[in-house]
Coordinates of N, CA and C in Angstrom, one line a residue:
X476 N -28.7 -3.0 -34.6 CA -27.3 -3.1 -34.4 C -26.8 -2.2 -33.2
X477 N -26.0 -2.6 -32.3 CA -25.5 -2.0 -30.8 C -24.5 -1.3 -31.8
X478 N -24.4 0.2 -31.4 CA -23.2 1.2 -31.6 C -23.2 2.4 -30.5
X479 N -22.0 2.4 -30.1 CA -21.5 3.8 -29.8 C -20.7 4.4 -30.2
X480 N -21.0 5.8 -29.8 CA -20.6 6.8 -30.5 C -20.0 7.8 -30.0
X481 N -18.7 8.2 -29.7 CA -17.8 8.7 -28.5 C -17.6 10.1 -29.9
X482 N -17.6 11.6 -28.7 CA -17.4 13.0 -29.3 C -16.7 13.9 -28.1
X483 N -16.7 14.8 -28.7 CA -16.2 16.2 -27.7 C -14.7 16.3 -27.4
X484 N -14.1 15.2 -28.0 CA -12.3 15.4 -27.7 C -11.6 16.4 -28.4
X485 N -10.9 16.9 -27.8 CA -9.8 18.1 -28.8 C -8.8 18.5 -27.8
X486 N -8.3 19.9 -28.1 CA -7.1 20.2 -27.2 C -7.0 21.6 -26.6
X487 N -7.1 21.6 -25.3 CA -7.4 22.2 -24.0 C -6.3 22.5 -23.1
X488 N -5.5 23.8 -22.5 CA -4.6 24.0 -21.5 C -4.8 23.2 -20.3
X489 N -3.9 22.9 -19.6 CA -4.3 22.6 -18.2 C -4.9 23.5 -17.4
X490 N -5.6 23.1 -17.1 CA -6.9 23.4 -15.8 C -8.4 24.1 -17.0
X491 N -8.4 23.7 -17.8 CA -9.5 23.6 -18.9 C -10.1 22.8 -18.6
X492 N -11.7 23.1 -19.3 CA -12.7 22.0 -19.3 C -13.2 21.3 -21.0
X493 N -13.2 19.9 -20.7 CA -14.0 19.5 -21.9 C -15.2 18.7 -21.7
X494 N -16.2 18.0 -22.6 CA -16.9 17.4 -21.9 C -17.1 16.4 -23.3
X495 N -17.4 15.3 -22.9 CA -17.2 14.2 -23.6 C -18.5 13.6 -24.2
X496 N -19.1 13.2 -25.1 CA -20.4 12.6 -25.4 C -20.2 10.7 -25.6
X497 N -21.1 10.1 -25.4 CA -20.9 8.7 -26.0 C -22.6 8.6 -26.1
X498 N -23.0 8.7 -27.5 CA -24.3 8.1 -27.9 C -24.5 6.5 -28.3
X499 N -25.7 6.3 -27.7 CA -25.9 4.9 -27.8 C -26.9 4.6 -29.3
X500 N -26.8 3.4 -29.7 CA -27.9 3.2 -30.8 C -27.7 2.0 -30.8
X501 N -29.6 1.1 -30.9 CA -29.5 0.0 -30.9 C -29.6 -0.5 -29.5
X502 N -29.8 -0.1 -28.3 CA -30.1 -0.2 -26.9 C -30.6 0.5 -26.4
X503 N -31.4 0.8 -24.7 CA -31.6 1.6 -24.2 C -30.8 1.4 -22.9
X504 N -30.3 3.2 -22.5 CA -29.3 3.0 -21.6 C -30.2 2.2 -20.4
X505 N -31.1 2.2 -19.5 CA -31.9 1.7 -18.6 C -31.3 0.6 -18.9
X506 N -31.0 -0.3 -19.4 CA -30.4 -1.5 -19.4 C -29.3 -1.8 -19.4
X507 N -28.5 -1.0 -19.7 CA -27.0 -1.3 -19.9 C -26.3 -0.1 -18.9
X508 N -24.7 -0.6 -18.3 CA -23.7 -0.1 -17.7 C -23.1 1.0 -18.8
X509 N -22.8 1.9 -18.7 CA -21.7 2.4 -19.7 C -20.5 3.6 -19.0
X510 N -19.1 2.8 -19.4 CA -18.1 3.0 -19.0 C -17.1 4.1 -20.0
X511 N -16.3 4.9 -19.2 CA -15.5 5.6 -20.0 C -14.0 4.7 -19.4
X512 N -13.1 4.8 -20.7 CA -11.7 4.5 -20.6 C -10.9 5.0 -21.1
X513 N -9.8 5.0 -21.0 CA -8.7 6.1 -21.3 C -7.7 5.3 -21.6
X514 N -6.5 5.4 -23.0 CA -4.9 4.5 -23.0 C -4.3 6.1 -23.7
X515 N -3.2 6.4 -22.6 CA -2.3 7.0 -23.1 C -1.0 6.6 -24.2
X516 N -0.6 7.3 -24.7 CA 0.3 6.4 -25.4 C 1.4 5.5 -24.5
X517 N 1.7 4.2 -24.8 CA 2.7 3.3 -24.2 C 2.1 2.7 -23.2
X518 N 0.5 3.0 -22.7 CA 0.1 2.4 -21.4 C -0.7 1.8 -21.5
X519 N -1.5 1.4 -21.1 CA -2.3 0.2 -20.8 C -3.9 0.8 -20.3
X520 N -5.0 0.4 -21.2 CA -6.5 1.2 -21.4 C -6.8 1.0 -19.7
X521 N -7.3 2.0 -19.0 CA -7.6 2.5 -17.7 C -9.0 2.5 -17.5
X522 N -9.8 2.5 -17.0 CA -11.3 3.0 -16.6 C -11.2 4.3 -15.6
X523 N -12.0 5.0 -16.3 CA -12.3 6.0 -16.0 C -13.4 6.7 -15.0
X524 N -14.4 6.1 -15.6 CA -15.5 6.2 -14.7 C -16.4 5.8 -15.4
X525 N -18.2 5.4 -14.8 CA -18.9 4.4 -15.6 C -20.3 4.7 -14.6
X526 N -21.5 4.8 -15.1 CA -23.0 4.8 -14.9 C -23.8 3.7 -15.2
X527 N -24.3 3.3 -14.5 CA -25.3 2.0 -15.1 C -26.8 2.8 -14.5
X528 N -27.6 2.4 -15.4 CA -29.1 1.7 -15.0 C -29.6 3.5 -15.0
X529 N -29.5 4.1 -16.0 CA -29.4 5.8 -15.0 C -28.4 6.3 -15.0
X530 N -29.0 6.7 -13.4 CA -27.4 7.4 -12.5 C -27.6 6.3 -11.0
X531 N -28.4 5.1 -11.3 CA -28.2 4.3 -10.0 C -27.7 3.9 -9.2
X532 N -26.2 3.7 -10.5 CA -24.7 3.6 -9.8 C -23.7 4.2 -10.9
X533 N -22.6 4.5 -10.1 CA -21.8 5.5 -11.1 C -20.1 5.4 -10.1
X534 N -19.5 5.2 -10.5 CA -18.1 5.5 -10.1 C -17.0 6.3 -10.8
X535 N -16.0 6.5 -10.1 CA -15.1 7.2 -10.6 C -13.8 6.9 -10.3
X536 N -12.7 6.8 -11.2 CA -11.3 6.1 -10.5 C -10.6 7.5 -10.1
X537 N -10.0 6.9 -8.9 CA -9.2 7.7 -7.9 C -8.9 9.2 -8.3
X538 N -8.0 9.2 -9.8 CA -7.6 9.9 -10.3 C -8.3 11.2 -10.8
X539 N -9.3 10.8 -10.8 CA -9.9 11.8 -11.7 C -11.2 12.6 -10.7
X540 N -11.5 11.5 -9.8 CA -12.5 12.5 -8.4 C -12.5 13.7 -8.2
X541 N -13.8 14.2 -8.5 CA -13.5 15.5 -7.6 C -13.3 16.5 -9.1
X542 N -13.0 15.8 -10.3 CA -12.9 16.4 -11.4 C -13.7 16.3 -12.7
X543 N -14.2 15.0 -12.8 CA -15.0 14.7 -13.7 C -16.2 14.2 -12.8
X544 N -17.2 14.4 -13.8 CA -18.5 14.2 -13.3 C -19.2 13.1 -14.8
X545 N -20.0 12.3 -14.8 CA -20.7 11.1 -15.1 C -22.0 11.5 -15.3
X546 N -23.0 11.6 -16.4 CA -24.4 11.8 -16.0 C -25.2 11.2 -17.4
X547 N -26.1 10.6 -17.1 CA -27.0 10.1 -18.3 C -28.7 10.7 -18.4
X548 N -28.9 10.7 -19.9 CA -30.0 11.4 -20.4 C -30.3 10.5 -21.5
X549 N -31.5 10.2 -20.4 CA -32.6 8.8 -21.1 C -33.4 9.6 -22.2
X550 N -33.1 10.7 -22.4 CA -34.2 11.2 -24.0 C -33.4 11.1 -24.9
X551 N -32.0 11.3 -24.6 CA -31.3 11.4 -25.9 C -30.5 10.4 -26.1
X552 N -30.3 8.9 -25.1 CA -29.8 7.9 -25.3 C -28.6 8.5 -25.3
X553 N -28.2 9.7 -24.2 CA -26.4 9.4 -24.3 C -25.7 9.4 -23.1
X554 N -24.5 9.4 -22.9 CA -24.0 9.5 -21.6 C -22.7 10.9 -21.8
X555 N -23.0 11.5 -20.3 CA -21.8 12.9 -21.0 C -20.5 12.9 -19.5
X556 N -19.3 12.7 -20.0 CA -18.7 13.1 -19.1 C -17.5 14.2 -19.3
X557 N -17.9 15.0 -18.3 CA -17.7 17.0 -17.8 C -16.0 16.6 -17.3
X558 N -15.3 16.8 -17.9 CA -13.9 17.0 -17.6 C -13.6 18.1 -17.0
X559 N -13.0 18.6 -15.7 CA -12.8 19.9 -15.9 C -11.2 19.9 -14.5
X560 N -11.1 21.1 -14.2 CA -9.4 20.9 -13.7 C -8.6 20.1 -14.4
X561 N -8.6 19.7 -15.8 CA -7.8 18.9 -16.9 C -6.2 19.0 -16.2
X562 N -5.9 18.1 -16.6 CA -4.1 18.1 -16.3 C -3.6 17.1 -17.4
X563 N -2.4 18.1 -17.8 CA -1.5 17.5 -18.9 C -1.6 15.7 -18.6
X564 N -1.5 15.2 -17.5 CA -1.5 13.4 -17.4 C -3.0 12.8 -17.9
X565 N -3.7 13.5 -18.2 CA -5.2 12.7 -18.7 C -5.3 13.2 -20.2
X566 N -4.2 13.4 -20.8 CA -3.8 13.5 -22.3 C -4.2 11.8 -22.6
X567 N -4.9 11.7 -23.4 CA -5.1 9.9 -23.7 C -6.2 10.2 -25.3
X568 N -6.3 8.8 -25.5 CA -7.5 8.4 -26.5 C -8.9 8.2 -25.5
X569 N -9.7 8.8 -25.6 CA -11.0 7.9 -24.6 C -12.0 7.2 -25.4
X570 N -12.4 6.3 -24.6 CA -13.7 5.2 -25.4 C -14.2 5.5 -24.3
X571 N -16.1 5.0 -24.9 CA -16.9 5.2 -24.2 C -17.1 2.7 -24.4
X572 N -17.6 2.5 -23.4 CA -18.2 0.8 -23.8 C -19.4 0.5 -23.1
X573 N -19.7 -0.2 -23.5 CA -21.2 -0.6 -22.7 C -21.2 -2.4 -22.2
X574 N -21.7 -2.8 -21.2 CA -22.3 -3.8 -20.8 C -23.2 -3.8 -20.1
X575 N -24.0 -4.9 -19.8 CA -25.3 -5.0 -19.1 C -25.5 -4.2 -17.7
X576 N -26.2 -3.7 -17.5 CA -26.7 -3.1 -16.1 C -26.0 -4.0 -14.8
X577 N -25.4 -2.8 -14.0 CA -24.5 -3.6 -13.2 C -24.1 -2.5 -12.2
X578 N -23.7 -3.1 -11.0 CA -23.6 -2.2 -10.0 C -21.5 -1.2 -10.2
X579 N -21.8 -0.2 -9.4 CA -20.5 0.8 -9.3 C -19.4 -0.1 -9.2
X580 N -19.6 -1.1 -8.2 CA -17.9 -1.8 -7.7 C -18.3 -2.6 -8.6
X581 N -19.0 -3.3 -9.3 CA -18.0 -4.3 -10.5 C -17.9 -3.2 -12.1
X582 N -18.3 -2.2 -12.0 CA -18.0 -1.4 -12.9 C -16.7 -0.7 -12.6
X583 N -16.3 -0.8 -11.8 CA -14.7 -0.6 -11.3 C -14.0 -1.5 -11.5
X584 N -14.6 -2.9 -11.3 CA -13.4 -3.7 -11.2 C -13.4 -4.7 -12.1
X585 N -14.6 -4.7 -13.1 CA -14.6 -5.5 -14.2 C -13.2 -5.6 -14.9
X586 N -12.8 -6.8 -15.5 CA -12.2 -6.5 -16.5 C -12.3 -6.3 -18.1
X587 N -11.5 -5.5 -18.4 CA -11.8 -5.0 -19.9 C -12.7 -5.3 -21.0
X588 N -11.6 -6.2 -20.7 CA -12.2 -7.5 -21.7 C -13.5 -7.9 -21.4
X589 N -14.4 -7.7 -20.4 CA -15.6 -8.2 -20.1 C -16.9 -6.4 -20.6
X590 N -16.6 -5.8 -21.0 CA -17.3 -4.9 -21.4 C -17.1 -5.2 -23.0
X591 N -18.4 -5.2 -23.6 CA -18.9 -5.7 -24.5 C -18.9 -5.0 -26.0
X592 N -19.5 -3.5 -25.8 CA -19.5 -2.9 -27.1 C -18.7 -1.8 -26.7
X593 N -17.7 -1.4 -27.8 CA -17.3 0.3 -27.8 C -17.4 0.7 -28.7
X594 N -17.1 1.9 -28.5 CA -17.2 2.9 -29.5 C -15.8 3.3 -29.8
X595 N -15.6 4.0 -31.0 CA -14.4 4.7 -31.7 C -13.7 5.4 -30.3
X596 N -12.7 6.0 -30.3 CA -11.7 6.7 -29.1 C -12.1 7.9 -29.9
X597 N -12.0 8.9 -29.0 CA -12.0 10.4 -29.2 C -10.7 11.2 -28.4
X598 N -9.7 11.7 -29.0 CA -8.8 12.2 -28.4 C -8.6 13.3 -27.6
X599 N -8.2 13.5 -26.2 CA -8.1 14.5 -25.4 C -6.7 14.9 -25.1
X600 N -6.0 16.0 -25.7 CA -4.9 16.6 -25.1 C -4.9 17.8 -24.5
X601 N -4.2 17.4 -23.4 CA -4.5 18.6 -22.5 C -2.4 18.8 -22.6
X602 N -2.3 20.6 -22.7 CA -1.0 21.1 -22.7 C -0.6 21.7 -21.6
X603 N 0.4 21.8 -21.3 CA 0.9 22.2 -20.0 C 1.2 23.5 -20.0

């Protein structure tokens, strides 16, 4: 059975670091994309940033460059992403999701709806 398993959310000042876990079970990452997403309250689920195949391809939305970092570890079947210069606007729920192995730009630009399994949301508030 395909499950993920999203950890590490809690609550952090701005310009704090957190760092996020999403374990996989039931897959190996080598095969599959796996994406982080973010819905604040009242808005609409975002992509965040997302690794396939490895670190073969990896992106990051606009927002968040330069501050979070993406990295996968094929021993422990997980993916971890390093939050850090936090700001009160990346207060959200995060999911971790997975779909098949796939390159950076359609892991950007996939839609939602086309990523396959997720995991529970893990909540990140960051205070001003």
């Amino acid at each position: 059975e395909v499950q993920l398993q999203a950890s590490g959310g809690g609550l952090v000042q701005a310009g704090g670091s957190l760092r996020l876990s999403c374990a996989a079970f039931g897959f190996t990452l080598d095969d599959y994309a796996i994406g982080w997403f973010r819905q604040a309250p009242g808005k609409e689920r975002e992509g965040v940033s997302g690794i396939s195949s490895g670190d073969s391809a990896i992106y990051y939305a606009e927002s968040v460059k330069g501050r979070f970092t993406i990295s996968s570890d094929s021993a422990k079947n997980t993916v971890t992403l390093q939050m850090n210069s936090l700001k009160p606007e990346d207060t959200a729920v995060y999911y971790c999701a997975a779909i098949g192995a796939t390159t950076a730009h359609a892991m950007a630009f996939l839609p939602i709806s086309r990523w396959r399994y997720w995991g529970q949301g893990t909540q990140v508030t960051v205070s001003s």
